[in-house]
Short mmCIF file of C-alpha atoms and ligand atoms in Angstrom, two decimals:
data_model
loop_
_atom_site.label_atom_id
_atom_site.label_comp_id
_atom_site.label_asym_id
_atom_site.label_seq_id
_atom_site.Cartn_x
_atom_site.Cartn_y
_atom_site.Cartn_z
CA UNK A 114 -3.10 55.40 -69.39
CA UNK A 115 -3.97 58.36 -67.14
CA UNK A 116 -5.91 57.39 -64.12
CA UNK A 117 -9.58 59.41 -64.17
CA UNK A 118 -9.73 62.52 -61.70
CA UNK A 119 -11.38 62.03 -58.81
CA UNK A 120 -15.00 63.41 -59.39
CA UNK A 121 -14.56 65.28 -55.93
CA UNK A 122 -11.32 66.32 -54.64
CA UNK A 123 -11.89 68.28 -51.35
CA UNK A 124 -8.35 70.18 -50.04
CA UNK A 125 -8.11 71.63 -46.79
CA UNK A 126 -10.94 73.24 -45.98
CA UNK A 127 -12.12 74.99 -42.87
CA UNK A 128 -15.03 75.93 -41.56
CA UNK A 129 -14.37 78.10 -38.87
CA UNK A 130 -17.63 80.07 -37.32
CA UNK A 131 -16.64 82.94 -35.02
CA UNK A 132 -17.81 84.05 -31.75
CA UNK A 133 -18.48 87.75 -31.10
CA UNK A 134 -18.42 89.65 -27.77
CA UNK A 135 -20.48 93.21 -27.28
CA UNK A 136 -23.74 94.61 -28.59
CA UNK A 137 -22.83 97.73 -30.08
CA UNK A 138 -18.71 97.33 -30.99
CA UNK A 139 -18.81 93.36 -32.43
CA UNK A 140 -15.55 91.90 -31.29
CA UNK A 141 -14.28 88.77 -32.64
CA UNK A 142 -13.10 86.38 -29.56
CA UNK A 143 -12.69 83.50 -30.58
CA UNK A 144 -13.72 80.72 -33.50
CA UNK A 145 -15.02 77.53 -33.27
CA UNK A 146 -13.30 75.22 -35.24
CA UNK A 147 -15.98 72.83 -36.90
CA UNK A 148 -13.67 71.62 -39.59
CA UNK A 149 -10.34 72.59 -39.65
CA UNK A 150 -8.06 71.35 -42.46
CA UNK A 151 -9.76 68.18 -44.13
CA UNK A 152 -8.78 67.04 -47.40
CA UNK A 153 -10.06 63.70 -49.00
CA UNK A 154 -11.08 62.81 -52.65
CA UNK A 155 -13.98 60.71 -53.98
CA UNK A 156 -13.65 58.53 -57.53
CA UNK A 157 -16.58 58.13 -59.66
CA UNK A 158 -19.10 54.88 -59.34
CA UNK A 159 -16.88 54.87 -55.01
CA UNK A 160 -18.31 55.29 -52.02
CA UNK A 161 -16.12 57.09 -49.29
CA UNK A 162 -17.77 56.76 -45.53
CA UNK A 163 -16.75 59.34 -43.46
CA UNK A 164 -17.24 58.29 -39.61
CA UNK A 165 -16.49 59.74 -36.21
CA UNK A 166 -18.65 60.91 -33.07
CA UNK A 167 -21.19 63.13 -32.79
CA UNK A 168 -19.90 66.90 -33.56
CA UNK A 169 -16.73 65.89 -34.95
CA UNK A 170 -17.68 68.08 -38.01
CA UNK A 171 -18.89 65.23 -40.51
CA UNK A 172 -21.77 66.56 -41.34
CA UNK A 173 -20.63 70.42 -41.39
CA UNK A 174 -18.01 68.96 -43.98
CA UNK A 175 -20.54 68.00 -45.94
CA UNK A 176 -22.65 70.88 -45.96
CA UNK A 177 -19.52 72.46 -46.84
CA UNK A 178 -19.09 70.31 -50.23
CA UNK A 179 -22.53 71.49 -50.88
CA UNK A 180 -21.91 75.23 -50.58
CA UNK A 181 -24.44 75.31 -48.36
CA UNK A 182 -22.26 76.19 -45.61
CA UNK A 183 -18.97 79.12 -46.73
CA UNK A 184 -15.61 77.66 -46.17
CA UNK A 185 -12.93 79.89 -44.09
CA UNK A 186 -10.37 78.26 -46.13
CA UNK A 187 -9.25 75.72 -48.43
CA UNK A 188 -10.87 73.94 -51.83
CA UNK A 189 -13.13 71.92 -53.29
CA UNK A 190 -12.60 70.52 -56.84
CA UNK A 191 -15.98 69.04 -58.47
CA UNK A 192 -15.77 67.36 -61.91
CA UNK A 193 -12.86 68.76 -62.78
CA UNK A 194 -14.23 72.70 -61.71
CA UNK A 195 -12.87 74.69 -58.35
CA UNK A 196 -16.93 75.29 -56.94
CA UNK A 197 -15.45 76.81 -53.92
CA UNK A 198 -16.30 80.57 -54.64
CA UNK A 199 -18.72 80.14 -57.60
CA UNK A 200 -21.72 82.50 -57.52
CA UNK A 201 -25.23 81.55 -57.14
CA UNK A 202 -25.63 81.39 -60.88
CA UNK A 203 -22.49 79.77 -61.62
CA UNK A 204 -23.13 77.39 -59.09
CA UNK A 205 -26.50 76.21 -60.19
CA UNK A 206 -25.81 73.61 -62.53
CA UNK A 207 -23.66 71.98 -60.26
CA UNK A 208 -26.37 72.25 -57.12
CA UNK A 209 -28.07 69.81 -59.49
CA UNK A 210 -25.11 67.35 -59.76
CA UNK A 211 -24.73 67.32 -56.03
CA UNK A 212 -27.81 66.22 -54.02
CA UNK A 213 -27.87 65.92 -50.46
CA UNK A 214 -29.82 62.35 -48.45
CA UNK A 215 -30.54 63.70 -45.06
CA UNK A 216 -31.29 61.93 -41.79
CA UNK A 217 -35.30 63.22 -41.48
CA UNK A 218 -35.57 64.42 -45.47
CA UNK A 219 -38.80 65.92 -44.51
CA UNK A 220 -39.20 68.05 -41.77
CA UNK A 221 -38.80 71.15 -43.91
CA UNK A 222 -41.03 69.78 -47.02
CA UNK A 223 -44.42 70.96 -47.34
CA UNK A 224 -46.86 68.70 -46.27
CA UNK A 225 -49.80 69.88 -48.34
CA UNK A 226 -48.06 68.94 -51.28
CA UNK A 227 -48.04 64.80 -52.65
CA UNK A 228 -45.45 62.61 -52.94
CA UNK A 229 -45.66 63.07 -56.81
CA UNK A 230 -45.70 66.57 -56.45
CA UNK A 231 -42.81 66.04 -53.94
CA UNK A 232 -40.66 64.44 -56.62
CA UNK A 233 -41.63 66.32 -59.24
CA UNK A 234 -41.00 69.85 -57.18
CA UNK A 235 -37.01 69.49 -58.06
CA UNK A 236 -37.62 68.64 -62.49
CA UNK A 237 -39.33 71.95 -62.31
CA UNK A 238 -36.85 73.59 -60.61
CA UNK A 239 -33.85 72.40 -62.56
CA UNK A 240 -36.10 72.56 -65.49
CA UNK A 241 -35.24 69.38 -66.51
CA UNK A 242 -38.96 67.37 -67.36
CA UNK A 243 -40.79 70.78 -68.63
CA UNK A 244 -43.97 68.90 -69.41
CA UNK A 245 -46.26 67.88 -66.31
CA UNK A 246 -47.38 64.82 -68.14
CA UNK A 247 -44.11 63.36 -68.48
CA UNK A 248 -43.07 64.85 -64.71
CA UNK A 249 -45.89 62.43 -63.11
CA UNK A 250 -44.89 59.59 -65.05
CA UNK A 251 -41.05 60.24 -64.08
CA UNK A 252 -42.08 60.51 -60.46
CA UNK A 253 -44.35 57.39 -60.71
CA UNK A 254 -41.13 55.73 -62.18
CA UNK A 255 -38.75 57.00 -59.54
CA UNK A 256 -41.32 55.98 -56.92
CA UNK A 257 -40.80 52.37 -58.34
CA UNK A 258 -36.71 52.47 -58.70
CA UNK A 259 -36.56 52.80 -54.88
CA UNK A 260 -39.19 49.79 -54.07
CA UNK A 261 -42.26 51.59 -53.73
CA UNK A 262 -45.95 51.10 -55.65
CA UNK A 263 -46.22 53.76 -57.96
CA UNK A 264 -50.06 54.59 -56.96
CA UNK A 265 -48.21 56.14 -53.56
CA UNK A 266 -47.50 59.22 -55.59
CA UNK A 267 -50.97 60.42 -54.71
CA UNK A 268 -51.02 60.30 -50.97
CA UNK A 269 -49.20 62.21 -48.16
CA UNK A 270 -45.70 62.12 -46.44
CA UNK A 271 -47.33 62.10 -43.44
CA UNK A 272 -49.21 58.70 -44.33
CA UNK A 273 -45.82 56.60 -44.84
CA UNK A 274 -43.09 54.38 -42.48
CA UNK A 275 -39.50 55.77 -41.46
CA UNK A 276 -38.00 53.61 -43.88
CA UNK A 277 -40.33 54.53 -46.67
CA UNK A 278 -40.25 58.45 -46.22
CA UNK A 279 -36.42 57.81 -46.81
CA UNK A 280 -36.93 55.55 -49.84
CA UNK A 281 -39.18 58.64 -51.53
CA UNK A 282 -36.16 61.48 -49.90
CA UNK A 283 -34.26 59.25 -52.30
CA UNK A 284 -36.45 59.53 -55.23
CA UNK A 285 -36.49 63.24 -55.08
CA UNK A 286 -33.09 63.57 -54.82
CA UNK A 287 -32.72 61.13 -58.18
CA UNK A 288 -35.58 63.40 -59.85
CA UNK A 289 -32.70 65.66 -60.33
CA UNK A 290 -30.33 62.96 -62.08
CA UNK A 291 -27.14 63.52 -60.29
CA UNK A 292 -23.58 62.39 -59.83
CA UNK A 293 -22.58 62.75 -56.55
CA UNK A 294 -25.45 62.05 -53.18
CA UNK A 295 -23.72 63.20 -50.03
CA UNK A 296 -25.89 60.79 -47.14
CA UNK A 297 -26.17 62.54 -43.73
CA UNK A 298 -26.53 59.74 -41.64
CA UNK A 299 -29.80 58.04 -43.75
CA UNK A 300 -30.58 55.14 -42.44
CA UNK A 301 -29.88 56.00 -38.43
CA UNK A 302 -33.34 57.37 -37.54
CA UNK A 303 -34.24 53.80 -38.80
CA UNK A 304 -34.62 50.19 -36.81
CA UNK A 305 -32.32 48.00 -37.68
CA UNK A 306 -33.84 45.24 -40.15
CA UNK A 307 -35.20 48.52 -42.17
CA UNK A 308 -31.10 50.34 -42.34
CA UNK A 309 -30.27 47.18 -43.98
CA UNK A 310 -33.11 47.41 -46.99
CA UNK A 311 -31.96 51.49 -47.09
CA UNK A 312 -28.43 50.42 -47.83
CA UNK A 313 -29.18 47.58 -50.15
CA UNK A 314 -31.16 50.00 -51.58
CA UNK A 315 -28.22 52.59 -51.55
CA UNK A 316 -26.32 50.07 -53.43
CA UNK A 317 -28.57 48.70 -55.99
CA UNK A 318 -28.96 51.79 -57.95
CA UNK A 319 -25.56 52.85 -57.48
CA UNK A 320 -24.81 49.85 -59.72
CA UNK A 321 -27.41 51.06 -62.23
CA UNK A 322 -26.40 54.29 -62.24
CA UNK A 323 -23.15 54.55 -61.26
CA UNK A 324 -23.75 56.75 -58.61
CA UNK A 325 -20.60 58.31 -56.10
CA UNK A 326 -21.42 58.64 -52.08
CA UNK A 327 -20.22 60.99 -49.40
CA UNK A 328 -21.26 58.54 -46.52
CA UNK A 329 -21.79 60.17 -43.14
CA UNK A 330 -22.78 58.38 -40.23
CA UNK A 331 -21.21 57.60 -36.48
CA UNK A 332 -22.35 53.99 -36.74
CA UNK A 333 -19.75 51.67 -38.40
CA UNK A 334 -21.20 48.80 -38.67
CA UNK A 335 -23.45 50.62 -41.73
CA UNK A 336 -20.16 52.69 -42.77
CA UNK A 337 -18.25 49.22 -43.30
CA UNK A 338 -21.31 47.25 -45.66
CA UNK A 339 -21.55 50.63 -48.36
CA UNK A 340 -17.46 51.84 -48.13
CA UNK A 341 -15.25 51.40 -50.38
CA UNK A 342 -12.87 53.88 -48.58
CA UNK A 343 -13.37 55.15 -44.85
CA UNK A 344 -12.58 58.34 -43.41
CA UNK A 345 -12.16 58.54 -39.53
CA UNK A 346 -12.76 62.61 -37.95
CA UNK A 347 -12.25 63.95 -34.72
CA UNK A 348 -12.61 67.34 -33.78
CA UNK A 349 -11.94 68.80 -37.20
CA UNK A 350 -9.51 66.66 -38.64
CA UNK A 351 -9.02 63.37 -40.35
CA UNK A 352 -7.21 61.36 -38.07
CA UNK A 353 -7.17 57.94 -41.02
CA UNK A 354 -8.38 57.06 -44.07
CA UNK A 355 -7.79 53.30 -45.56
CA UNK A 356 -9.53 51.25 -47.59
CA UNK A 357 -12.61 49.29 -46.07
CA UNK A 358 -10.30 45.85 -45.33
CA UNK A 359 -7.45 47.79 -44.18
CA UNK A 360 -9.65 50.02 -41.70
CA UNK A 361 -11.39 47.45 -40.57
CA UNK A 362 -8.89 44.19 -39.71
CA UNK A 363 -5.86 46.71 -39.17
CA UNK A 364 -6.56 50.25 -37.88
CA UNK A 365 -3.84 52.27 -36.77
CA UNK A 366 -4.55 55.53 -35.18
CA UNK A 367 -6.28 54.74 -31.59
CA UNK A 368 -9.21 56.71 -32.07
CA UNK A 369 -10.13 54.25 -34.65
CA UNK A 370 -9.44 51.32 -32.80
CA UNK A 371 -11.20 52.72 -30.18
CA UNK A 372 -14.37 53.36 -32.17
CA UNK A 373 -14.10 49.49 -33.51
CA UNK A 374 -13.76 48.38 -29.76
CA UNK A 375 -17.46 48.81 -29.96
CA UNK A 376 -18.14 46.82 -33.23
CA UNK A 377 -18.67 43.35 -32.79
CA UNK A 378 -16.57 41.97 -36.02
CA UNK A 379 -18.36 38.25 -36.70
CA UNK A 380 -14.59 36.36 -37.41
CA UNK A 381 -13.23 35.01 -34.27
CA UNK A 382 -9.36 35.44 -35.61
CA UNK A 383 -9.62 39.30 -36.22
CA UNK A 384 -11.67 39.73 -32.75
CA UNK A 385 -8.96 37.61 -30.81
CA UNK A 386 -6.41 39.90 -32.12
CA UNK A 387 -7.34 43.37 -32.78
CA UNK A 388 -6.31 46.08 -30.07
CA UNK A 389 -9.44 46.83 -27.47
CA UNK A 390 -8.83 50.50 -26.64
CA UNK A 391 -11.13 52.40 -24.63
CA UNK A 392 -11.43 56.48 -24.50
CA UNK A 393 -12.15 57.99 -21.76
CA UNK A 394 -14.17 61.26 -21.58
CA UNK A 395 -16.12 63.20 -23.87
CA UNK A 396 -15.13 65.11 -27.04
CA UNK A 397 -13.33 68.61 -25.72
CA UNK A 398 -15.00 71.86 -27.77
CA UNK A 399 -14.11 72.53 -31.00
CA UNK A 400 -14.02 76.02 -29.54
CA UNK A 401 -10.79 75.37 -27.58
CA UNK A 402 -9.33 72.37 -28.76
CA UNK A 403 -6.16 70.60 -27.57
CA UNK A 404 -2.87 71.69 -28.02
CA UNK A 405 -0.35 68.74 -30.01
CA UNK A 406 -3.01 66.05 -31.13
CA UNK A 407 -6.20 67.29 -30.33
CA UNK A 408 -7.22 63.41 -29.15
CA UNK A 409 -3.94 63.23 -26.16
CA UNK A 410 -6.63 63.92 -23.54
CA UNK A 411 -8.20 60.73 -24.56
CA UNK A 412 -5.70 58.93 -25.98
CA UNK A 413 -4.72 55.60 -23.99
CA UNK A 414 -1.19 55.97 -26.10
CA UNK A 415 -0.52 59.00 -25.42
CA UNK A 416 3.49 60.35 -24.74
CA UNK A 417 4.76 64.05 -24.01
CA UNK A 418 5.41 64.76 -27.70
CA UNK A 419 1.71 64.22 -28.21
CA UNK A 420 1.02 67.24 -25.74
CA UNK A 421 2.78 69.48 -28.29
CA UNK A 422 3.72 68.54 -31.49
CA UNK A 423 0.35 67.90 -33.76
CA UNK A 424 0.51 65.25 -35.49
CA UNK A 425 0.16 65.09 -39.20
CA UNK A 426 -1.43 62.92 -41.64
CA UNK A 427 1.09 60.66 -43.68
CA UNK A 428 0.97 57.42 -45.44
CA UNK A 429 1.78 54.95 -43.56
CA UNK A 430 3.03 52.49 -46.84
CA UNK A 431 0.57 50.28 -46.59
CA UNK A 432 -1.13 49.91 -49.58
CA UNK A 433 -4.74 48.05 -48.37
CA UNK A 434 -7.11 46.92 -51.30
CA UNK A 435 -7.33 50.17 -53.16
CA UNK A 436 -4.42 50.88 -53.67
CA UNK A 437 -4.92 54.06 -52.38
CA UNK A 438 -3.17 53.88 -49.26
CA UNK A 439 -3.50 54.11 -45.82
CA UNK A 440 -2.87 57.13 -44.32
CA UNK A 441 -2.75 58.40 -40.32
CA UNK A 442 -1.99 61.05 -38.05
CA UNK A 443 -0.47 59.61 -34.80
CA UNK A 444 3.19 60.18 -33.97
CA UNK A 445 3.24 56.00 -32.71
CA UNK A 446 1.52 54.81 -36.22
FE1 LIG B 797 -2.52 58.88 -29.18
FE2 LIG B 797 -0.25 60.62 -29.58
FE3 LIG B 797 -1.39 59.41 -31.20
FE4 LIG B 797 -2.44 61.30 -30.83
S1 LIG B 797 -0.56 60.59 -31.48
S2 LIG B 797 -3.19 59.21 -31.14
S3 LIG B 797 -2.00 61.04 -28.64
S4 LIG B 797 -0.13 58.06 -29.41
#
């Protein structure tokens, strides 16, 4: 039997922001290479975690998949269709099927609308539930689905806590009956106890509705809990991608090892044997990334070759529990 194709397939995408100089005769003098050749795929019902420090390009990657940012190169295929260059009208059905969950989903929403109206609004835009009574009823059902009381539909967003707001944001996204949720740091602004509740809610909704997640976070502990596979980004590139257990138990890239060194692992046997690597300094600018391996100025294992030769992401032959390999971009892996 043929394996089912991935729901989302991203191939070599680049998002470069040009830098111009001059007022009248503007000329491009450079480009910020926020995303610079990123490839990955996500199967139906799977969760891919995308991790890295602030500024590594993970949120930009999410916005590019949503087509809210233009790609400079590469292709994005969703459910078998190349959506990279679709015009606005052709993109419309895909816009409904791919939804984003933000860290603070209500910064841009009208505070004068009730929560019920906020959840019903996308149903009107996408003509999902034409009748008003049916929309109101569905909005209340969605509130119950995300663990809130139905009568909260009549209240306003400022009356809710951060965790409740995130539940409402999820209900609003679910109103569009999506297939893929791009979750951009959805719990990083919440208390730790609330974070666990929201992550559990994501998992519950995934098993109920077969949702697929691209879960973006800087917190490796959160990503571990929810992801099937994890991709680690550094300065616009993926440096390692592997199944959850393979990545956490046997990280191969020095950057992944450094990120994990900052996270406590409850198993004392693994804790005693795993490498503890600390990286120095700040992430270099994406305007002028280092030559060779982009990580070499901070890498404690760098050799001469690393300064001149860029490592490619290649399968190390270690299968991991997903059977889809562990790929690493490092000369020494
Ligand atoms: Fe470090 Fe060299 Fe590997 Fe880059 S290629 S991660 S600099 S050892």
